[in-house]
Amino acid sequence: MATPRRSLRPQAGPLARSFAARRLQLGLTQSELALLAGVGRSTVQAVEGGKDSAQIDGVQAIADALGCDLVLMTRAGTVVDGRNP
């Protein structure tokens, strides 16, 4: 099983921590996840590091490779469903 070489940055938000936790749960390295997602390892690093430079298409590709959905939610906790405007 893959283990992180260093802890996540303190400023990494819940999305970054969730992506890293799921990757580790699956026993994947960042390089392996990048291959599965069809993105560069630097994209995985940017997402897990909470960097603003991560492109949404890369985030979506990583979520897909992790078997996860990205969900938009209001601050009140209501899921926004774009299928029924």
PDB file of C-alpha atoms in Angstrom:
ATOM      1  CA  MET A   1       0.000   0.000   0.000  1.00  0.00           C
ATOM      2  CA  ALA A   2       1.196   3.475  -0.853  1.00  0.00           C
ATOM      3  CA  THR A   3       2.197   5.734   2.007  1.00  0.00           C
ATOM      4  CA  PRO A   4       2.639   9.490   1.812  1.00  0.00           C
ATOM      5  CA  ARG A   5       6.217  10.740   2.024  1.00  0.00           C
ATOM      6  CA  ARG A   6       5.102  13.865   3.802  1.00  0.00           C
ATOM      7  CA  SER A   7       1.907  15.063   5.333  1.00  0.00           C
ATOM      8  CA  LEU A   8      -0.535  17.205   3.395  1.00  0.00           C
ATOM      9  CA  ARG A   9      -0.081  20.951   3.585  1.00  0.00           C
ATOM     10  CA  PRO A  10      -1.981  22.529   6.447  1.00  0.00           C
ATOM     11  CA  GLN A  11      -3.847  24.775   3.980  1.00  0.00           C
ATOM     12  CA  ALA A  12      -5.027  21.842   1.854  1.00  0.00           C
ATOM     13  CA  GLY A  13      -8.809  21.849   1.999  1.00  0.00           C
ATOM     14  CA  PRO A  14     -11.270  19.008   2.358  1.00  0.00           C
ATOM     15  CA  LEU A  15     -11.257  18.250  -1.380  1.00  0.00           C
ATOM     16  CA  ALA A  16      -7.482  17.808  -1.437  1.00  0.00           C
ATOM     17  CA  ARG A  17      -7.533  15.673   1.705  1.00  0.00           C
ATOM     18  CA  SER A  18     -10.389  13.555   0.350  1.00  0.00           C
ATOM     19  CA  PHE A  19      -8.603  12.893  -2.936  1.00  0.00           C
ATOM     20  CA  ALA A  20      -5.401  11.874  -1.158  1.00  0.00           C
ATOM     21  CA  ALA A  21      -7.273   9.685   1.331  1.00  0.00           C
ATOM     22  CA  ARG A  22      -9.169   7.880  -1.450  1.00  0.00           C
ATOM     23  CA  ARG A  23      -5.962   7.350  -3.449  1.00  0.00           C
ATOM     24  CA  LEU A  24      -4.257   5.840  -0.417  1.00  0.00           C
ATOM     25  CA  GLN A  25      -7.353   3.747   0.344  1.00  0.00           C
ATOM     26  CA  LEU A  26      -6.996   2.264  -3.149  1.00  0.00           C
ATOM     27  CA  GLY A  27      -3.268   1.701  -2.609  1.00  0.00           C
ATOM     28  CA  LEU A  28      -2.229   3.919  -5.510  1.00  0.00           C
ATOM     29  CA  THR A  29       0.784   6.151  -5.881  1.00  0.00           C
ATOM     30  CA  GLN A  30       0.356   9.595  -7.406  1.00  0.00           C
ATOM     31  CA  SER A  31       2.007   8.310 -10.580  1.00  0.00           C
ATOM     32  CA  GLU A  32      -0.362   5.348 -10.819  1.00  0.00           C
ATOM     33  CA  LEU A  33      -3.390   7.575 -10.289  1.00  0.00           C
ATOM     34  CA  ALA A  34      -2.135   9.995 -12.932  1.00  0.00           C
ATOM     35  CA  LEU A  35      -1.880   7.137 -15.447  1.00  0.00           C
ATOM     36  CA  LEU A  36      -5.385   5.916 -14.624  1.00  0.00           C
ATOM     37  CA  ALA A  37      -6.790   9.434 -14.929  1.00  0.00           C
ATOM     38  CA  GLY A  38      -4.857  10.307 -18.090  1.00  0.00           C
ATOM     39  CA  VAL A  39      -3.268  13.362 -16.497  1.00  0.00           C
ATOM     40  CA  GLY A  40       0.255  14.276 -15.479  1.00  0.00           C
ATOM     41  CA  ARG A  41       1.569  13.511 -12.001  1.00  0.00           C
ATOM     42  CA  SER A  42       1.908  17.264 -11.494  1.00  0.00           C
ATOM     43  CA  THR A  43      -1.884  17.543 -11.848  1.00  0.00           C
ATOM     44  CA  VAL A  44      -2.405  14.965  -9.093  1.00  0.00           C
ATOM     45  CA  GLN A  45       0.137  16.806  -6.956  1.00  0.00           C
ATOM     46  CA  ALA A  46      -1.627  20.132  -7.557  1.00  0.00           C
ATOM     47  CA  VAL A  47      -5.041  18.716  -6.633  1.00  0.00           C
ATOM     48  CA  GLU A  48      -3.792  16.933  -3.514  1.00  0.00           C
ATOM     49  CA  GLY A  49      -1.789  19.996  -2.535  1.00  0.00           C
ATOM     50  CA  GLY A  50      -4.838  22.229  -2.764  1.00  0.00           C
ATOM     51  CA  LYS A  51      -3.256  24.449  -5.388  1.00  0.00           C
ATOM     52  CA  ASP A  52      -5.450  26.920  -7.220  1.00  0.00           C
ATOM     53  CA  SER A  53      -3.704  26.049 -10.482  1.00  0.00           C
ATOM     54  CA  ALA A  54      -5.505  22.707 -10.836  1.00  0.00           C
ATOM     55  CA  GLN A  55      -7.790  22.725 -13.872  1.00  0.00           C
ATOM     56  CA  ILE A  56     -11.352  21.483 -13.397  1.00  0.00           C
ATOM     57  CA  ASP A  57     -11.033  18.929 -16.218  1.00  0.00           C
ATOM     58  CA  GLY A  58      -8.033  17.397 -14.449  1.00  0.00           C
ATOM     59  CA  VAL A  59      -9.923  17.347 -11.148  1.00  0.00           C
ATOM     60  CA  GLN A  60     -12.847  15.598 -12.883  1.00  0.00           C
ATOM     61  CA  ALA A  61     -10.548  13.036 -14.530  1.00  0.00           C
ATOM     62  CA  ILE A  62      -8.952  12.224 -11.177  1.00  0.00           C
ATOM     63  CA  ALA A  63     -12.348  11.920  -9.492  1.00  0.00           C
ATOM     64  CA  ASP A  64     -13.466   9.524 -12.233  1.00  0.00           C
ATOM     65  CA  ALA A  65     -10.317   7.407 -11.816  1.00  0.00           C
ATOM     66  CA  LEU A  66     -10.954   7.274  -8.062  1.00  0.00           C
ATOM     67  CA  GLY A  67     -14.559   6.169  -8.649  1.00  0.00           C
ATOM     68  CA  CYS A  68     -15.922   9.391  -7.171  1.00  0.00           C
ATOM     69  CA  ASP A  69     -18.375  12.102  -8.206  1.00  0.00           C
ATOM     70  CA  LEU A  70     -17.835  15.814  -7.813  1.00  0.00           C
ATOM     71  CA  VAL A  71     -20.911  17.384  -6.266  1.00  0.00           C
ATOM     72  CA  LEU A  72     -21.807  21.063  -6.040  1.00  0.00           C
ATOM     73  CA  MET A  73     -23.480  21.849  -2.738  1.00  0.00           C
ATOM     74  CA  THR A  74     -24.787  25.077  -1.255  1.00  0.00           C
ATOM     75  CA  ARG A  75     -23.382  26.208   2.075  1.00  0.00           C
ATOM     76  CA  ALA A  76     -26.713  25.166   3.595  1.00  0.00           C
ATOM     77  CA  GLY A  77     -25.988  21.593   2.469  1.00  0.00           C
ATOM     78  CA  THR A  78     -28.375  21.358  -0.480  1.00  0.00           C
ATOM     79  CA  VAL A  79     -27.016  19.459  -3.497  1.00  0.00           C
ATOM     80  CA  VAL A  80     -27.273  21.497  -6.698  1.00  0.00           C
ATOM     81  CA  ASP A  81     -28.606  19.298  -9.493  1.00  0.00           C
ATOM     82  CA  GLY A  82     -27.864  20.853 -12.889  1.00  0.00           C
ATOM     83  CA  ARG A  83     -29.963  18.265 -14.712  1.00  0.00           C
ATOM     84  CA  ASN A  84     -33.265  19.915 -13.703  1.00  0.00           C
ATOM     85  CA  PRO A  85     -32.912  23.690 -14.066  1.00  0.00           C
TER      86      PRO A  85
END
